[in-house]
Amino acid sequence: MSIQHCPGCEIPNGEHLFRYCNPRIFPDDQTDIPTAIYIDEELSCDWEFYMKNPFTSFHISEGCTKVIEITVCDEIKNIRNPKRTGEIVSAWKQDIIYDPVGEDEDLKHGANIAHALIKGKKKAAVCNSLKEHSREVFIENYK
């Protein structure tokens, strides 16, 4: 399958997105990823296709040093109602799109060719699905 690179195109299953977090949102002694990092209706991430090393992102220098890798999959795009087994809830659909930021759109950080969005209402089932398909990554993996 060829990957679409046009702004607004859907990012295909199997691709990885990076979400940057401030370590303060991880409570002491908590190793699980907090679902709170997923609540934005337009969840901003970087697409690994363009951001080969997430630890080079401007987010790191701004203190968002926890990097969470989200694996794009149908279980995130089309959320099933946990109370009604197998029923996809169309109101919870997540659109995972390529959304590069131009130089003139972010005057503070400049262009970000890797930018992507996970768009849609983030109900508990959505956040839980995102969490199930995420893992923390470490700088050692990119040296």
mmCIF file of C-alpha atoms in Angstrom:
data_model
loop_
_atom_site.group_PDB
_atom_site.id
_atom_site.type_symbol
_atom_site.label_atom_id
_atom_site.label_comp_id
_atom_site.label_asym_id
_atom_site.label_seq_id
_atom_site.Cartn_x
_atom_site.Cartn_y
_atom_site.Cartn_z
ATOM 1 C CA MET A 1 0.000 0.000 0.000
ATOM 2 C CA SER A 2 1.380 3.424 -0.860
ATOM 3 C CA ILE A 3 1.309 6.095 1.809
ATOM 4 C CA GLN A 4 -0.522 9.298 0.938
ATOM 5 C CA HIS A 5 1.458 12.434 1.720
ATOM 6 C CA CYS A 6 -1.101 15.096 0.886
ATOM 7 C CA PRO A 7 -2.335 17.337 3.703
ATOM 8 C CA GLY A 8 -5.670 16.075 4.970
ATOM 9 C CA CYS A 9 -5.073 12.508 3.814
ATOM 10 C CA GLU A 10 -5.738 9.651 6.195
ATOM 11 C CA ILE A 11 -2.694 8.046 7.787
ATOM 12 C CA PRO A 12 -2.870 4.298 7.171
ATOM 13 C CA ASN A 13 -3.015 1.537 9.747
ATOM 14 C CA GLY A 14 0.350 0.312 10.996
ATOM 15 C CA GLU A 15 1.941 3.754 10.962
ATOM 16 C CA HIS A 16 3.203 5.333 14.196
ATOM 17 C CA LEU A 17 2.499 8.740 15.701
ATOM 18 C CA PHE A 18 4.405 10.419 18.510
ATOM 19 C CA ARG A 19 2.618 12.251 21.313
ATOM 20 C CA TYR A 20 4.781 14.413 23.579
ATOM 21 C CA CYS A 21 3.981 14.838 27.278
ATOM 22 C CA ASN A 22 5.329 16.684 30.243
ATOM 23 C CA PRO A 23 6.520 14.049 32.748
ATOM 24 C CA ARG A 24 4.628 15.882 35.519
ATOM 25 C CA ILE A 25 1.342 14.407 34.270
ATOM 26 C CA PHE A 26 2.620 10.948 35.209
ATOM 27 C CA PRO A 27 1.839 10.529 38.925
ATOM 28 C CA ASP A 28 4.676 9.272 41.126
ATOM 29 C CA ASP A 29 5.141 5.512 40.864
ATOM 30 C CA GLN A 30 2.739 5.264 37.900
ATOM 31 C CA THR A 31 4.117 3.352 34.974
ATOM 32 C CA ASP A 32 0.869 3.269 32.962
ATOM 33 C CA ILE A 33 0.268 5.968 30.395
ATOM 34 C CA PRO A 34 -2.369 8.380 31.774
ATOM 35 C CA THR A 35 -5.471 8.540 29.572
ATOM 36 C CA ALA A 36 -5.486 12.320 30.121
ATOM 37 C CA ILE A 37 -2.853 12.722 27.385
ATOM 38 C CA TYR A 38 -5.440 11.724 24.781
ATOM 39 C CA ILE A 39 -8.374 14.036 25.577
ATOM 40 C CA ASP A 40 -7.854 16.790 22.978
ATOM 41 C CA GLU A 41 -10.512 16.732 20.270
ATOM 42 C CA GLU A 42 -7.737 17.580 17.815
ATOM 43 C CA LEU A 43 -4.913 15.524 19.290
ATOM 44 C CA SER A 44 -1.621 16.832 17.947
ATOM 45 C CA CYS A 45 1.108 14.297 17.135
ATOM 46 C CA ASP A 46 4.088 13.837 14.852
ATOM 47 C CA TRP A 47 4.058 11.138 12.173
ATOM 48 C CA GLU A 48 7.073 8.830 12.409
ATOM 49 C CA PHE A 49 7.250 8.766 8.595
ATOM 50 C CA TYR A 50 8.662 12.304 8.763
ATOM 51 C CA MET A 51 9.921 12.409 12.380
ATOM 52 C CA LYS A 52 12.418 9.538 12.445
ATOM 53 C CA ASN A 53 13.783 10.552 15.856
ATOM 54 C CA PRO A 54 11.096 12.067 18.106
ATOM 55 C CA PHE A 55 13.749 13.247 20.556
ATOM 56 C CA THR A 56 14.827 15.909 18.043
ATOM 57 C CA SER A 57 11.409 17.606 18.235
ATOM 58 C CA PHE A 58 11.071 21.118 19.675
ATOM 59 C CA HIS A 59 8.673 19.575 22.230
ATOM 60 C CA ILE A 60 11.628 17.967 24.021
ATOM 61 C CA SER A 61 13.373 21.318 24.588
ATOM 62 C CA GLU A 62 10.082 22.690 25.958
ATOM 63 C CA GLY A 63 9.906 20.023 28.678
ATOM 64 C CA CYS A 64 7.625 17.475 27.022
ATOM 65 C CA THR A 65 10.208 14.735 27.367
ATOM 66 C CA LYS A 66 7.894 11.726 27.671
ATOM 67 C CA VAL A 67 7.320 10.361 24.193
ATOM 68 C CA ILE A 68 4.368 8.088 23.560
ATOM 69 C CA GLU A 69 4.163 6.106 20.319
ATOM 70 C CA ILE A 70 0.624 5.447 19.062
ATOM 71 C CA THR A 71 0.105 2.707 16.481
ATOM 72 C CA VAL A 72 -2.563 3.725 13.984
ATOM 73 C CA CYS A 73 -5.212 1.007 13.655
ATOM 74 C CA ASP A 74 -8.882 0.415 12.983
ATOM 75 C CA GLU A 75 -9.527 -0.097 16.715
ATOM 76 C CA ILE A 76 -8.691 3.594 17.186
ATOM 77 C CA LYS A 77 -10.408 4.891 14.057
ATOM 78 C CA ASN A 78 -13.697 3.057 14.623
ATOM 79 C CA ILE A 79 -14.381 2.754 18.331
ATOM 80 C CA ARG A 80 -16.607 -0.043 19.555
ATOM 81 C CA ASN A 81 -18.995 0.533 22.430
ATOM 82 C CA PRO A 82 -17.666 -1.452 25.421
ATOM 83 C CA LYS A 83 -21.252 -1.856 26.699
ATOM 84 C CA ARG A 84 -22.562 -3.221 23.391
ATOM 85 C CA THR A 85 -20.056 -5.741 22.104
ATOM 86 C CA GLY A 86 -19.184 -5.234 18.483
ATOM 87 C CA GLU A 87 -21.192 -2.049 17.920
ATOM 88 C CA ILE A 88 -19.169 0.721 16.299
ATOM 89 C CA VAL A 89 -20.214 4.149 17.563
ATOM 90 C CA SER A 90 -20.062 6.535 14.606
ATOM 91 C CA ALA A 91 -20.080 9.600 16.905
ATOM 92 C CA TRP A 92 -16.766 8.409 18.375
ATOM 93 C CA LYS A 93 -15.020 7.966 14.994
ATOM 94 C CA GLN A 94 -11.464 9.241 14.937
ATOM 95 C CA ASP A 95 -9.987 10.716 11.770
ATOM 96 C CA ILE A 96 -6.220 10.304 11.753
ATOM 97 C CA ILE A 97 -4.879 12.737 9.204
ATOM 98 C CA TYR A 98 -1.647 14.189 7.968
ATOM 99 C CA ASP A 99 -1.620 17.902 8.860
ATOM 100 C CA PRO A 100 1.767 19.503 8.136
ATOM 101 C CA VAL A 101 2.287 22.923 9.682
ATOM 102 C CA GLY A 102 3.679 25.656 7.439
ATOM 103 C CA GLU A 103 6.319 28.184 8.425
ATOM 104 C CA ASP A 104 3.730 30.963 8.598
ATOM 105 C CA GLU A 105 1.236 28.916 10.670
ATOM 106 C CA ASP A 106 3.409 28.545 13.773
ATOM 107 C CA LEU A 107 5.543 31.622 14.220
ATOM 108 C CA LYS A 108 7.113 30.296 17.431
ATOM 109 C CA HIS A 109 8.264 26.867 16.198
ATOM 110 C CA GLY A 110 8.241 27.182 12.430
ATOM 111 C CA ALA A 111 7.276 24.503 9.962
ATOM 112 C CA ASN A 112 6.553 20.946 11.069
ATOM 113 C CA ILE A 113 6.280 18.576 8.138
ATOM 114 C CA ALA A 114 5.600 15.643 10.533
ATOM 115 C CA HIS A 115 2.485 17.095 12.169
ATOM 116 C CA ALA A 116 -0.623 14.901 12.300
ATOM 117 C CA LEU A 117 -3.981 15.040 14.052
ATOM 118 C CA ILE A 118 -6.261 12.490 15.641
ATOM 119 C CA LYS A 119 -9.602 14.263 15.268
ATOM 120 C CA GLY A 120 -12.814 13.346 17.042
ATOM 121 C CA LYS A 121 -14.573 13.357 20.397
ATOM 122 C CA LYS A 122 -12.438 11.692 23.033
ATOM 123 C CA LYS A 123 -14.902 9.731 25.152
ATOM 124 C CA ALA A 124 -13.520 7.241 27.708
ATOM 125 C CA ALA A 125 -13.687 4.347 25.231
ATOM 126 C CA VAL A 126 -11.653 6.362 22.711
ATOM 127 C CA CYS A 127 -8.971 7.289 25.261
ATOM 128 C CA ASN A 128 -8.788 3.672 26.409
ATOM 129 C CA SER A 129 -8.352 2.451 22.834
ATOM 130 C CA LEU A 130 -5.595 5.000 22.225
ATOM 131 C CA LYS A 131 -3.895 3.855 25.422
ATOM 132 C CA GLU A 132 -4.149 0.179 24.423
ATOM 133 C CA HIS A 133 -2.333 0.941 21.181
ATOM 134 C CA SER A 134 0.389 3.108 22.717
ATOM 135 C CA ARG A 135 3.736 2.602 24.352
ATOM 136 C CA GLU A 136 6.348 4.872 25.850
ATOM 137 C CA VAL A 137 9.539 5.118 23.810
ATOM 138 C CA PHE A 138 12.959 6.007 25.126
ATOM 139 C CA ILE A 139 15.860 7.994 23.739
ATOM 140 C CA GLU A 140 18.106 4.906 23.884
ATOM 141 C CA ASN A 141 16.060 3.455 21.010
ATOM 142 C CA TYR A 142 17.105 6.336 18.738
ATOM 143 C CA LYS A 143 20.841 6.630 19.313
#
